[in-house]
Each structure stands twice: as C-alpha cells, then as structure tokens.
Amino acid sequence: MSVRIALFDDNRNVRESISLLLQTEPQFEMVGVFSHVLDCIEDLQACKPDIVLMDIEMPGMTGIEAVRLIKKEFPAVQVLMQTVFEDDDRVFDSICAGASGYILKNHLNIRLVDAIKELQYGGSPMSPSIARKVLGKLQSLPPSAGKEAVEDYQLTPREKGVLSCIVNGLSYKMIASELQISYETVRSHVKKIYEKLHVASLTEMVAKAINQKIV
Amino acid sequence: MSVRIALFDDNRNVRESISLLLQTEPQFEMVGVFSHVLDCIEDLQACKPDIVLMDIEMPGMTGIEAVRLIKKEFPAVQVLMQTVFEDDDRVFDSICAGASGYILKNHLNIRLVDAIKELQYGGSPMSPSIARKVLGKLQSLPPSAGKEAVEDYQLTPREKGVLSCIVNGLSYKMIASELQISYETVRSHVKKIYEKLHVASLTEMVAKAINQKIV
DNA sequence: CCCGCAATCACCGAATCAGGGGAGGGACCT
DNA sequence: AGGTCCCTCCCCTGATTCGGTGATTGCGGG
C-alpha cells in the first residue's frame, strides 16, 4: 500500500533533495511539492496526500498557521513539521495547531523515511531535543491542567449552579434573581457548598472551584 | 567520558540482557542493577549514576513514584522509563514525575543505546507511539494552559502581593497581619486592584486573577 | 524644586456576607 | 410509614466588605 506525500518548503534545494530521498522508497508517492502555503487548502484538495511535510518557516503564511488550517479541513492528514529552529514557542504552537510529528532538519536525511513510516503506524516521530521541550512544557504547566484525580465534592446540581454564578462574580442577590429563587435559598446553598468544599470564604471557594475545575 | 548507568527492573532476564547490551558500549558503565525501587534513594546515593533506566512496573512501589522521589533528591539524574504498556495515564504520570525519556520495551534492544546517548546530549528519546500520546495530551488541554499573552494590568508589586493573599482566601485583617501593614492600607490596595482589573467584587477578582494567571 | 506615584494610614455609613438556628414540601427507597 | 435527601424559605447577630473622601511619607524624573 502506498503512502501519498505532499511537501511544503520554500527552499528549492530542500524540496529537490527530499523528493529524491523519498523516491528511493517505492511505497512513497510524492503527490505534490509546493514552495508556499498560501493555497495549501486548494493544493491538498487537488493532491489528496496522506502525509504532509511542512517547513515551519514559510513565506506569506507561517507553517504553523498552515497546519491549523490543514488539520481543520483535513483532520485525517498527518503533518510532520520540519524545522531548523528549536524555539520553544514555535514547537508548542505547532503542537497545538495539530502537528503529528516534529523533526529537526539536521536529522532529516537519516530519519525522514523512518519518521514517515512511524506516522503511518500512528506514532509521532520527534527529534529527542524537541521531545525534551515538549516534556518540559508538559511538566511546567500541570498546576492547573491534566487529569489529576480531583476530589469529588458531591455537589448537587443546584449547588453547582450557584457555585458557577459565584465564580462569575455574581452577588447573592444577583444569583437569586438569576436562578429565580429567594435570596435566603441562595444562602442555604452557599452554606452547603461551604461545608462540602471545606472553605470559609467566597474567595477561597472561587479559588478552589477554579483550580479543581468544579465549575 | 563515561556514562554511569543504574538499572531498575524486576525481571531478571531483562536485567541481564540490558546489562549485556550496554557492556558492548565501552563508554557506558553499569554502576548499579536493582530488582526493586524500595531503597532507590539509598541505592542511588551509593552508586551515583548519571542515568537511570526505570521499569514502570515494579513491585512494592510503582516506578512512577520512584521517579518522583529520584528527581526530587537528584534533579540532575536523567530517568529513562521503559515500559511494555502504552497506557495514557501512566505515560502522563511519568512525565509529570520528571522522566526525561520514554521508550517501549519492544524497542529496547535496537534503540536503548541510542536513547542513552540522546539523553546525554539533552534530548528526550521517546518511542513514536508514546510521543503521539504526549502530543495528544498537550493538544487536549490548552483551554487553560500555555502561553497566550494575557493583558497586563500594571499591578504594582505590593498590589500583586495583596492579590495573591486574597486568592489564597485571606481576609483583609489576615492580609494586614500577614504583610505587616494596617487594615486600611490593605483596603487601599484592594481598591486600586478593583480599578485596574475592572471588577466589582472579590469573587470576580479571584476568578480573573486565576484565569489570567496574574497571581 | 515641584510633580507624580507607590505605599502607607484613617473614618464613615451602607451593603454584603458568615454562621447559627428552624421549617415545610416533594421525591425516592425500604 | 418512616427515613433520607434536595430544594425551598425565613430570622437574627456579628463579621467583613464596599465606596467615597482625605492625608502623609518617600522616591524618582523633569
């Protein structure tokens, strides 16, 4: 079974050498080679690749934006980013944009063929130095994110509603009119929430609600 | 320059075959081989490795917990996780625990030597299928996370201090004694913060502070 | 030298929140 | 029929916050 590949790179030498390299693998089929991404959607519609090789540095539109567009239009397409930069933000942005792999250009010759095959098998080939940055990113932000089994405080639906109003900055009065219940009822719910979350002030409650994503 | 390596794995065959494999590289020096992680801190203190190979499945304590301990005691040590599982949560947990690389055991023979060398150069070797999971994780959570340039509200250092106290649930009185200033001064700062953040209640303020990461 | 500004402190009245009670109706389970 | 739980509502007392107005110090720039 053959793999349809499209290539975006503004450097002519790179385009030619990659094309040559990939021709050595019979199951690879170059279906499109482009020097810019301005028409990438139309280009892909025409050549229908399985895999896109994308230079991160492209004239006109950045490769990152292009990835975003491509993944939006063709979610099944696997995009392999190629770059000479190891800039943290770019790497991170590309990932958020939906790139499936990320290799440095100085690894290109040796690993490109392997990388494409790994993409085929559902893997995400990544240069180790890039991987390090990705891990660093992931390790740096789990304060708020991820899966950490947050406690379940067993709030009733009504209580959650009240809580979310509070987090949005509403006063008891406003919540009462918002939820069409009496001021005193709001207070009752709030008292319950206080007990359940083990907090002693609205501010604590808001902080806990946001950080534990109870809202 | 030689690389000091320690190995944790409960399977005897694995221990032996990895030891043999690494002996083929003259610059690698096996300084410790252990069948469990219960004494890992003491073990590492004794053998002082540069790199630790850690099986994710270990009796007594999980390899993930061990990584957490190790990175806490010896932050400079690079830990390479080895696993037969591709379980999402385990992978993610290991990363959060501080692992520097992550390879599947069926890639071991072929890539272990390369992986260790890449660790040496500051990379994070990762099996492509693992990398895919990591990317997936990173792509799934950026709602709250990442780098998005949030507004700068030009809070003075003192105001930020007060704000962070508030986010931690302290009352004005408590803040006053915490920061060694008068109750009225706390109020002054709070009023300023109100203006600068364009909010009208403490709850709004806390929500904004957390969501915009001003704390 | 004066101006602006951060940081400090003060007072007052009004509004809101906190914590303690009690109490009734409805749903659901045993 | 009794028990439990959720949602609803009410009162009272005390603590905390809100809004406005004003004042003093000290530091750095024009």
GROMACS .gro file of C-alpha atoms (C1' of nucleotides) in nm:
model
  490
    1MET     CA    1   0.000   0.000   0.000
    2SER     CA    2   0.140   0.331  -0.100
    3VAL     CA    3   0.171   0.648   0.100
    4ARG     CA    4   0.078   0.976  -0.063
    5ILE     CA    5   0.304   1.256   0.045
    6ALA     CA    6   0.293   1.631  -0.009
    7LEU     CA    7   0.578   1.867   0.066
    8PHE     CA    8   0.580   2.237   0.155
    9ASP     CA    9   0.916   2.410   0.167
   10ASP     CA   10   1.033   2.744   0.039
   11ASN     CA   11   1.386   2.624  -0.023
   12ARG     CA   12   1.433   2.475  -0.363
   13ASN     CA   13   1.732   2.265  -0.270
   14VAL     CA   14   1.544   2.113   0.020
   15ARG     CA   15   1.247   2.033  -0.199
   16GLU     CA   16   1.465   1.857  -0.452
   17SER     CA   17   1.671   1.663  -0.208
   18ILE     CA   18   1.369   1.543  -0.014
   19SER     CA   19   1.194   1.441  -0.333
   20LEU     CA   20   1.499   1.246  -0.437
   21LEU     CA   21   1.532   1.086  -0.097
   22LEU     CA   22   1.174   0.972  -0.085
   23GLN     CA   23   1.189   0.830  -0.434
   24THR     CA   24   1.418   0.564  -0.301
   25GLU     CA   25   1.123   0.415  -0.115
   26PRO     CA   26   0.889   0.254  -0.364
   27GLN     CA   27   0.584   0.273  -0.138
   28PHE     CA   28   0.616   0.651  -0.110
   29GLU     CA   29   0.442   0.858  -0.369
   30MET     CA   30   0.512   1.231  -0.394
   31VAL     CA   31   0.180   1.379  -0.498
   32GLY     CA   32   0.262   1.744  -0.451
   33VAL     CA   33   0.557   1.974  -0.393
   34PHE     CA   34   0.488   2.338  -0.308
   35SER     CA   35   0.706   2.635  -0.233
   36HIS     CA   36   0.449   2.821  -0.025
   37VAL     CA   37   0.136   2.754   0.176
   38LEU     CA   38  -0.084   3.036   0.054
   39ASP     CA   39  -0.301   2.796  -0.142
   40CYS     CA   40  -0.243   2.496   0.079
   41ILE     CA   41  -0.610   2.403   0.112
   42GLU     CA   42  -0.661   2.402  -0.262
   43ASP     CA   43  -0.331   2.224  -0.310
   44LEU     CA   44  -0.429   1.945  -0.073
   45GLN     CA   45  -0.772   1.917  -0.223
   46ALA     CA   46  -0.605   1.853  -0.553
   47CYS     CA   47  -0.337   1.608  -0.448
   48LYS     CA   48  -0.506   1.435  -0.151
   49PRO     CA   49  -0.200   1.332   0.047
   50ASP     CA   50  -0.191   1.104   0.349
   51ILE     CA   51   0.102   1.287   0.493
   52VAL     CA   52   0.222   1.645   0.468
   53LEU     CA   53   0.578   1.752   0.526
   54MET     CA   54   0.571   2.111   0.638
   55ASP     CA   55   0.857   2.351   0.681
   56ILE     CA   56   0.790   2.569   0.982
   57GLU     CA   57   0.934   2.874   0.808
   58MET     CA   58   0.735   2.968   0.505
   59PRO     CA   59   0.684   3.297   0.324
   60GLY     CA   60   0.349   3.468   0.344
   61MET     CA   61   0.185   3.246   0.599
   62THR     CA   62   0.368   3.067   0.872
   63GLY     CA   63   0.380   2.691   0.858
   64ILE     CA   64   0.208   2.682   1.193
   65GLU     CA   65  -0.096   2.864   1.066
   66ALA     CA   66  -0.097   2.636   0.766
   67VAL     CA   67  -0.106   2.331   0.992
   68ARG     CA   68  -0.402   2.473   1.175
   69LEU     CA   69  -0.588   2.523   0.851
   70ILE     CA   70  -0.495   2.184   0.715
   71LYS     CA   71  -0.598   1.996   1.028
   72LYS     CA   72  -0.925   2.184   1.028
   73GLU     CA   73  -1.005   2.096   0.669
   74PHE     CA   74  -0.844   1.752   0.659
   75PRO     CA   75  -0.826   1.611   1.010
   76ALA     CA   76  -0.703   1.275   0.887
   77VAL     CA   77  -0.390   1.417   0.729
   78GLN     CA   78  -0.077   1.365   0.933
   79VAL     CA   79   0.153   1.664   0.937
   80LEU     CA   80   0.521   1.627   1.001
   81MET     CA   81   0.689   1.954   1.093
   82GLN     CA   82   1.042   2.015   0.982
   83THR     CA   83   1.247   2.290   1.129
   84VAL     CA   84   1.593   2.421   1.186
   85PHE     CA   85   1.475   2.604   1.496
   86GLU     CA   86   1.420   2.459   1.837
   87ASP     CA   87   1.235   2.763   1.957
   88ASP     CA   88   1.009   2.660   2.244
   89ASP     CA   89   0.709   2.864   2.148
   90ARG     CA   90   0.713   2.755   1.788
   91VAL     CA   91   0.728   2.395   1.889
   92PHE     CA   92   0.444   2.440   2.128
   93ASP     CA   93   0.236   2.634   1.881
   94SER     CA   94   0.282   2.368   1.616
   95ILE     CA   95   0.166   2.102   1.853
   96CYS     CA   96  -0.140   2.300   1.944
   97ALA     CA   97  -0.203   2.351   1.575
   98GLY     CA   98  -0.220   1.977   1.533
   99ALA     CA   99   0.115   1.862   1.401
  100SER     CA  100   0.170   1.489   1.443
  101GLY     CA  101   0.547   1.486   1.438
  102TYR     CA  102   0.836   1.719   1.470
  103ILE     CA  103   1.186   1.664   1.341
  104LEU     CA  104   1.488   1.883   1.310
  105LYS     CA  105   1.624   1.937   0.964
  106ASN     CA  106   1.968   1.817   1.053
  107HIS     CA  107   1.805   1.482   1.125
  108LEU     CA  108   1.617   1.488   0.803
  109ASN     CA  109   1.824   1.275   0.574
  110ILE     CA  110   1.877   0.998   0.818
  111ARG     CA  111   1.535   0.979   0.975
  112LEU     CA  112   1.283   1.118   0.736
  113VAL     CA  113   1.198   0.782   0.586
  114ASP     CA  114   1.165   0.620   0.926
  115ALA     CA  115   0.961   0.911   1.053
  116ILE     CA  116   0.710   0.881   0.774
  117LYS     CA  117   0.674   0.512   0.835
  118GLU     CA  118   0.615   0.577   1.201
  119LEU     CA  119   0.348   0.830   1.120
  120GLN     CA  120   0.181   0.556   0.919
  121TYR     CA  121   0.176   0.332   1.223
  122GLY     CA  122   0.016   0.601   1.434
  123GLY     CA  123   0.329   0.717   1.605
  124SER     CA  124   0.463   1.069   1.641
  125PRO     CA  125   0.826   1.079   1.541
  126MET     CA  126   1.007   1.352   1.724
  127SER     CA  127   1.365   1.458   1.748
  128PRO     CA  128   1.482   1.395   2.103
  129SER     CA  129   1.569   1.759   2.161
  130ILE     CA  130   1.223   1.857   2.051
  131ALA     CA  131   1.075   1.591   2.272
  132ARG     CA  132   1.263   1.739   2.562
  133LYS     CA  133   1.098   2.072   2.505
  134VAL     CA  134   0.759   1.913   2.481
  135LEU     CA  135   0.810   1.728   2.805
  136GLY     CA  136   0.935   2.044   2.968
  137LYS     CA  137   0.622   2.222   2.860
  138LEU     CA  138   0.401   1.949   2.991
  139GLN     CA  139   0.584   1.937   3.321
  140SER     CA  140   0.574   2.312   3.363
  141LEU     CA  141   0.201   2.357   3.344
  142PRO     CA  142   0.028   2.074   3.528
  143PRO     CA  143  -0.057   2.306   3.814
  144SER     CA  144  -0.393   2.356   3.655
  145ALA     CA  145  -0.409   2.101   3.383
  146GLY     CA  146  -0.416   1.734   3.313
  147LYS     CA  147  -0.602   1.457   3.478
  148GLU     CA  148  -0.505   1.461   3.843
  149ALA     CA  149  -0.791   1.285   4.014
  150VAL     CA  150  -0.951   1.582   4.179
  151GLU     CA  151  -1.174   1.513   4.469
  152ASP     CA  152  -1.541   1.480   4.408
  153TYR     CA  153  -1.720   1.709   4.644
  154GLN     CA  154  -2.063   1.568   4.566
  155LEU     CA  155  -2.224   1.896   4.493
  156THR     CA  156  -2.587   1.873   4.389
  157PRO     CA  157  -2.681   2.022   4.051
  158ARG     CA  158  -2.832   2.323   4.218
  159GLU     CA  159  -2.523   2.381   4.424
  160LYS     CA  160  -2.307   2.363   4.115
  161GLY     CA  161  -2.530   2.620   3.952
  162VAL     CA  162  -2.496   2.854   4.244
  163LEU     CA  163  -2.123   2.792   4.258
  164SER     CA  164  -2.079   2.876   3.895
  165CYS     CA  165  -2.272   3.200   3.943
  166ILE     CA  166  -2.044   3.289   4.228
  167VAL     CA  167  -1.736   3.216   4.023
  168ASN     CA  168  -1.874   3.452   3.763
  169GLY     CA  169  -1.876   3.726   4.020
  170LEU     CA  170  -2.246   3.749   4.096
  171SER     CA  171  -2.366   3.857   4.440
  172TYR     CA  172  -2.625   3.658   4.633
  173LYS     CA  173  -2.895   3.897   4.522
  174MET     CA  174  -2.800   3.866   4.160
  175ILE     CA  175  -2.785   3.489   4.187
  176ALA     CA  176  -3.130   3.488   4.343
  177SER     CA  177  -3.279   3.674   4.053
  178GLU     CA  178  -3.071   3.485   3.801
  179LEU     CA  179  -3.186   3.146   3.929
  180GLN     CA  180  -3.535   3.268   4.015
  181ILE     CA  181  -3.510   3.169   4.379
  182SER     CA  182  -3.506   3.364   4.701
  183TYR     CA  183  -3.203   3.529   4.849
  184GLU     CA  184  -3.227   3.304   5.151
  185THR     CA  185  -3.229   2.996   4.937
  186VAL     CA  186  -2.911   3.108   4.769
  187ARG     CA  187  -2.764   3.143   5.114
  188SER     CA  188  -2.870   2.794   5.207
  189HIS     CA  189  -2.698   2.651   4.904
  190VAL     CA  190  -2.388   2.853   4.969
  191LYS     CA  191  -2.373   2.727   5.325
  192LYS     CA  192  -2.389   2.373   5.196
  193ILE     CA  193  -2.112   2.441   4.949
  194TYR     CA  194  -1.902   2.585   5.227
  195GLU     CA  195  -1.933   2.261   5.418
  196LYS     CA  196  -1.868   2.040   5.122
  197LEU     CA  197  -1.564   2.228   4.994
  198HIS     CA  198  -1.429   2.292   5.342
  199VAL     CA  199  -1.380   2.661   5.281
  200ALA     CA  200  -1.458   2.965   5.491
  201SER     CA  201  -1.498   3.248   5.245
  202LEU     CA  202  -1.620   3.319   4.898
  203THR     CA  203  -1.271   3.391   4.776
  204GLU     CA  204  -1.144   3.055   4.892
  205MET     CA  205  -1.443   2.896   4.729
  206VAL     CA  206  -1.380   3.062   4.396
  207ALA     CA  207  -1.012   2.969   4.404
  208LYS     CA  208  -1.092   2.608   4.485
  209ALA     CA  209  -1.367   2.588   4.229
  210ILE     CA  210  -1.145   2.714   3.953
  211ASN     CA  211  -0.834   2.523   4.044
  212GLN     CA  212  -1.019   2.197   4.088
  213LYS     CA  213  -1.232   2.268   3.786
  214ILE     CA  214  -1.559   2.207   3.966
  215VAL     CA  215  -1.730   2.481   3.771
  216MET     CA  216   3.392   1.047   2.913
  217SER     CA  217   3.197   0.763   3.062
  218VAL     CA  218   2.830   0.747   3.145
  219ARG     CA  219   2.727   0.596   3.476
  220ILE     CA  220   2.406   0.399   3.444
  221ALA     CA  221   2.178   0.238   3.701
  222LEU     CA  222   1.902  -0.005   3.617
  223PHE     CA  223   1.579  -0.089   3.799
  224ASP     CA  224   1.379  -0.384   3.672
  225ASP     CA  225   1.204  -0.667   3.849
  226ASN     CA  226   1.258  -0.910   3.567
  227ARG     CA  227   1.583  -1.096   3.592
  228ASN     CA  228   1.610  -1.174   3.225
  229VAL     CA  229   1.561  -0.812   3.135
  230ARG     CA  230   1.827  -0.705   3.382
  231GLU     CA  231   2.076  -0.946   3.239
  232SER     CA  232   2.009  -0.875   2.878
  233ILE     CA  233   2.026  -0.500   2.925
  234SER     CA  234   2.347  -0.530   3.120
  235LEU     CA  235   2.495  -0.738   2.843
  236LEU     CA  236   2.373  -0.500   2.579
  237LEU     CA  237   2.519  -0.195   2.746
  238GLN     CA  238   2.851  -0.365   2.801
  239THR     CA  239   2.905  -0.354   2.431
  240GLU     CA  240   2.946   0.022   2.459
  241PRO     CA  241   3.276   0.100   2.626
  242GLN     CA  242   3.172   0.445   2.745
  243PHE     CA  243   2.878   0.302   2.938
  244GLU     CA  244   2.941   0.194   3.292
  245MET     CA  245   2.678  -0.004   3.480
  246VAL     CA  246   2.709   0.116   3.835
  247GLY     CA  247   2.402  -0.049   3.981
  248VAL     CA  248   2.139  -0.307   3.896
  249PHE     CA  249   1.838  -0.340   4.123
  250SER     CA  250   1.531  -0.557   4.123
  251HIS     CA  251   1.311  -0.318   4.317
  252VAL     CA  252   1.285   0.053   4.399
  253LEU     CA  253   1.211   0.035   4.769
  254ASP     CA  254   1.557   0.158   4.855
  255CYS     CA  255   1.612   0.359   4.542
  256ILE     CA  256   1.730   0.674   4.717
  257GLU     CA  257   1.993   0.486   4.913
  258ASP     CA  258   2.084   0.286   4.605
  259LEU     CA  259   2.143   0.599   4.402
  260GLN     CA  260   2.333   0.765   4.679
  261ALA     CA  261   2.569   0.471   4.672
  262CYS     CA  262   2.619   0.431   4.300
  263LYS     CA  263   2.578   0.794   4.180
  264PRO     CA  264   2.455   0.731   3.828
  265ASP     CA  265   2.413   0.989   3.553
  266ILE     CA  266   2.125   0.800   3.403
  267VAL     CA  267   1.862   0.570   3.550
  268LEU     CA  268   1.676   0.312   3.349
  269MET     CA  269   1.344   0.253   3.521
  270ASP     CA  270   1.086  -0.012   3.453
  271ILE     CA  271   0.744   0.136   3.501
  272GLU     CA  272   0.614  -0.182   3.660
  273MET     CA  273   0.792  -0.256   3.983
  274PRO     CA  274   0.688  -0.446   4.293
  275GLY     CA  275   0.625  -0.255   4.612
  276MET     CA  276   0.644   0.094   4.480
  277THR     CA  277   0.548   0.194   4.132
  278GLY     CA  278   0.824   0.311   3.904
  279ILE     CA  279   0.640   0.640   3.867
  280GLU     CA  280   0.658   0.714   4.236
  281ALA     CA  281   1.022   0.618   4.230
  282VAL     CA  282   1.089   0.870   3.954
  283ARG     CA  283   0.924   1.139   4.158
  284LEU     CA  284   1.146   1.059   4.455
  285ILE     CA  285   1.458   1.034   4.248
  286LYS     CA  286   1.403   1.363   4.068
  287LYS     CA  287   1.335   1.528   4.399
  288GLU     CA  288   1.656   1.401   4.557
  289PHE     CA  289   1.875   1.404   4.247
  290PRO     CA  290   1.736   1.655   3.999
  291ALA     CA  291   2.032   1.614   3.768
  292VAL     CA  292   1.974   1.246   3.712
  293GLN     CA  293   1.812   1.164   3.380
  294VAL     CA  294   1.548   0.895   3.404
  295LEU     CA  295   1.457   0.684   3.105
  296MET     CA  296   1.129   0.500   3.151
  297GLN     CA  297   1.089   0.159   2.998
  298THR     CA  298   0.752   0.001   2.961
  299VAL     CA  299   0.552  -0.259   2.782
  300PHE     CA  300   0.235  -0.057   2.836
  301GLU     CA  301   0.122   0.241   2.638
  302ASP     CA  302  -0.137   0.336   2.892
  303ASP     CA  303  -0.210   0.706   2.859
  304ASP     CA  304  -0.231   0.787   3.223
  305ARG     CA  305   0.088   0.610   3.313
  306VAL     CA  306   0.274   0.791   3.043
  307PHE     CA  307   0.139   1.120   3.156
  308ASP     CA  308   0.208   1.049   3.520
  309SER     CA  309   0.565   0.956   3.445
  310ILE     CA  310   0.620   1.278   3.260
  311CYS     CA  311   0.480   1.478   3.544
  312ALA     CA  312   0.702   1.283   3.779
  313GLY     CA  313   1.000   1.407   3.584
  314ALA     CA  314   1.104   1.130   3.348
  315SER     CA  315   1.331   1.250   3.068
  316GLY     CA  316   1.260   0.981   2.816
  317TYR     CA  317   1.013   0.709   2.748
  318ILE     CA  318   1.067   0.402   2.536
  319LEU     CA  319   0.871   0.088   2.476
  320LYS     CA  320   1.037  -0.237   2.568
  321ASN     CA  321   0.994  -0.382   2.225
  322HIS     CA  322   1.217  -0.103   2.101
  323LEU     CA  323   1.466  -0.166   2.373
  324ASN     CA  324   1.729  -0.370   2.202
  325ILE     CA  325   1.751  -0.159   1.896
  326ARG     CA  326   1.728   0.183   2.048
  327LEU     CA  327   1.842   0.168   2.404
  328VAL     CA  328   2.199   0.260   2.325
  329ASP     CA  329   2.092   0.547   2.103
  330ALA     CA  330   1.843   0.662   2.359
  331ILE     CA  331   2.102   0.683   2.632
  332LYS     CA  332   2.331   0.880   2.408
  333GLU     CA  333   2.050   1.119   2.326
  334LEU     CA  334   1.980   1.168   2.693
  335GLN     CA  335   2.342   1.265   2.728
  336TYR     CA  336   2.301   1.534   2.466
  337GLY     CA  337   2.000   1.676   2.645
  338GLY     CA  338   1.737   1.513   2.427
  339SER     CA  339   1.436   1.313   2.532
  340PRO     CA  340   1.422   0.990   2.338
  341MET     CA  341   1.068   0.873   2.302
  342SER     CA  342   0.902   0.594   2.113
  343PRO     CA  343   0.684   0.749   1.844
  344SER     CA  344   0.368   0.589   1.978
  345ILE     CA  345   0.444   0.734   2.319
  346ALA     CA  346   0.515   1.069   2.162
  347ARG     CA  347   0.177   1.055   1.998
  348LYS     CA  348   0.011   1.018   2.334
  349VAL     CA  349   0.209   1.303   2.476
  350LEU     CA  350   0.112   1.528   2.189
  351GLY     CA  351  -0.246   1.423   2.225
  352LYS     CA  352  -0.238   1.516   2.588
  353LEU     CA  353  -0.087   1.852   2.517
  354GLN     CA  354  -0.338   1.924   2.242
  355SER     CA  355  -0.631   1.824   2.457
  356LEU     CA  356  -0.574   2.061   2.743
  357PRO     CA  357  -0.465   2.400   2.613
  358PRO     CA  358  -0.800   2.557   2.700
  359SER     CA  359  -0.647   2.694   3.016
  360ALA     CA  360  -0.281   2.634   2.968
  361GLY     CA  361   0.009   2.750   2.765
  362LYS     CA  362   0.140   3.087   2.676
  363GLU     CA  363  -0.140   3.307   2.545
  364ALA     CA  364  -0.034   3.663   2.613
  365VAL     CA  365  -0.285   3.787   2.867
  366GLU     CA  366  -0.340   4.151   2.936
  367ASP     CA  367  -0.102   4.331   3.163
  368TYR     CA  368  -0.292   4.513   3.431
  369GLN     CA  369   0.010   4.701   3.561
  370LEU     CA  370  -0.030   4.599   3.917
  371THR     CA  371   0.243   4.723   4.147
  372PRO     CA  372   0.440   4.459   4.341
  373ARG     CA  373   0.251   4.539   4.657
  374GLU     CA  374  -0.080   4.504   4.483
  375LYS     CA  375   0.023   4.169   4.345
  376GLY     CA  376   0.115   4.060   4.694
  377VAL     CA  377  -0.222   4.161   4.828
  378LEU     CA  378  -0.394   3.999   4.534
  379SER     CA  379  -0.219   3.673   4.591
  380CYS     CA  380  -0.319   3.678   4.957
  381ILE     CA  381  -0.678   3.730   4.854
  382VAL     CA  382  -0.664   3.446   4.608
  383ASN     CA  383  -0.540   3.230   4.892
  384GLY     CA  384  -0.855   3.309   5.081
  385LEU     CA  385  -0.724   3.553   5.340
  386SER     CA  386  -0.947   3.827   5.479
  387TYR     CA  387  -0.835   4.189   5.491
  388LYS     CA  388  -0.745   4.152   5.855
  389MET     CA  389  -0.535   3.845   5.792
  390ILE     CA  390  -0.363   4.011   5.500
  391ALA     CA  391  -0.286   4.311   5.716
  392SER     CA  392  -0.110   4.099   5.973
  393GLU     CA  393   0.047   3.880   5.709
  394LEU     CA  394   0.201   4.174   5.525
  395GLN     CA  395   0.261   4.375   5.840
  396ILE     CA  396   0.057   4.671   5.728
  397SER     CA  397  -0.263   4.825   5.851
  398TYR     CA  398  -0.610   4.706   5.767
  399GLU     CA  399  -0.685   5.034   5.595
  400THR     CA  400  -0.379   5.004   5.379
  401VAL     CA  401  -0.490   4.665   5.262
  402ARG     CA  402  -0.818   4.824   5.167
  403SER     CA  403  -0.643   5.095   4.973
  404HIS     CA  404  -0.453   4.840   4.771
  405VAL     CA  405  -0.765   4.638   4.711
  406LYS     CA  406  -0.947   4.943   4.585
  407LYS     CA  407  -0.667   5.007   4.341
  408ILE     CA  408  -0.681   4.649   4.223
  409TYR     CA  409  -1.053   4.685   4.169
  410GLU     CA  410  -0.994   4.976   3.938
  411LYS     CA  411  -0.713   4.815   3.749
  412LEU     CA  412  -0.884   4.482   3.695
  413HIS     CA  413  -1.223   4.640   3.628
  414VAL     CA  414  -1.401   4.416   3.873
  415ALA     CA  415  -1.664   4.487   4.135
  416SER     CA  416  -1.625   4.210   4.390
  417LEU     CA  417  -1.365   3.990   4.548
  418THR     CA  418  -1.503   3.684   4.377
  419GLU     CA  419  -1.468   3.840   4.036
  420MET     CA  420  -1.121   3.946   4.128
  421VAL     CA  421  -1.017   3.597   4.231
  422ALA     CA  422  -1.164   3.447   3.919
  423LYS     CA  423  -0.988   3.697   3.696
  424ALA     CA  424  -0.662   3.661   3.883
  425ILE     CA  425  -0.658   3.287   3.846
  426ASN     CA  426  -0.784   3.267   3.492
  427GLN     CA  427  -0.546   3.533   3.369
  428LYS     CA  428  -0.268   3.392   3.581
  429ILE     CA  429  -0.184   3.725   3.741
  430VAL     CA  430  -0.107   3.560   4.071
  431DC     C1'  431   1.224   7.215   4.332
  432DC     C1'  432   0.782   7.055   4.225
  433DC     C1'  433   0.503   6.674   4.030
  434DG     C1'  434   0.356   6.217   4.006
  435DC     C1'  435   0.304   5.798   4.212
  436DA     C1'  436   0.351   5.396   4.515
  437DA     C1'  437   0.272   5.294   4.975
  438DT     C1'  438   0.104   5.389   5.399
  439DC     C1'  439  -0.296   5.506   5.716
  440DA     C1'  440  -0.775   5.692   5.870
  441DC     C1'  441  -1.305   5.748   5.921
  442DC     C1'  442  -1.788   5.675   5.799
  443DG     C1'  443  -2.216   5.476   5.651
  444DA     C1'  444  -2.416   5.133   5.370
  445DA     C1'  445  -2.414   4.688   5.170
  446DT     C1'  446  -2.298   4.226   5.170
  447DC     C1'  447  -2.152   3.803   5.364
  448DA     C1'  448  -2.099   3.441   5.756
  449DG     C1'  449  -2.285   3.121   6.089
  450DG     C1'  450  -2.636   2.966   6.381
  451DG     C1'  451  -3.076   2.820   6.410
  452DG     C1'  452  -3.568   2.621   6.225
  453DA     C1'  453  -3.909   2.451   5.888
  454DG     C1'  454  -4.201   2.274   5.504
  455DG     C1'  455  -4.283   2.024   5.059
  456DG     C1'  456  -4.156   1.671   4.735
  457DA     C1'  457  -3.906   1.270   4.555
  458DC     C1'  458  -3.724   0.829   4.620
  459DC     C1'  459  -3.617   0.398   4.874
  460DT     C1'  460  -3.726   0.045   5.211
  461DA     C1'  461  -4.499   0.473   5.720
  462DG     C1'  462  -4.070   0.628   5.820
  463DG     C1'  463  -3.620   0.785   5.662
  464DT     C1'  464  -3.324   1.046   5.375
  465DC     C1'  465  -3.204   1.391   5.069
  466DC     C1'  466  -3.276   1.802   4.775
  467DC     C1'  467  -3.471   2.239   4.723
  468DT     C1'  468  -3.703   2.593   4.909
  469DC     C1'  469  -3.768   2.977   5.253
  470DC     C1'  470  -3.719   3.264   5.696
  471DC     C1'  471  -3.490   3.524   6.120
  472DC     C1'  472  -3.112   3.711   6.395
  473DT     C1'  473  -2.648   3.850   6.516
  474DG     C1'  474  -2.192   3.953   6.408
  475DA     C1'  475  -1.813   3.995   6.083
  476DT     C1'  476  -1.647   4.157   5.653
  477DT     C1'  477  -1.650   4.412   5.254
  478DC     C1'  478  -1.770   4.839   4.960
  479DG     C1'  479  -1.739   5.329   4.826
  480DG     C1'  480  -1.603   5.769   4.893
  481DT     C1'  481  -1.303   6.120   5.073
  482DG     C1'  482  -0.878   6.267   5.262
  483DA     C1'  483  -0.386   6.272   5.437
  484DT     C1'  484   0.124   6.163   5.499
  485DT     C1'  485   0.569   5.986   5.355
  486DG     C1'  486   0.941   5.886   5.031
  487DC     C1'  487   1.132   5.819   4.584
  488DG     C1'  488   1.249   5.931   4.111
  489DG     C1'  489   1.200   6.238   3.689
  490DG     C1'  490   1.154   6.683   3.458
   0.00000   0.00000   0.00000
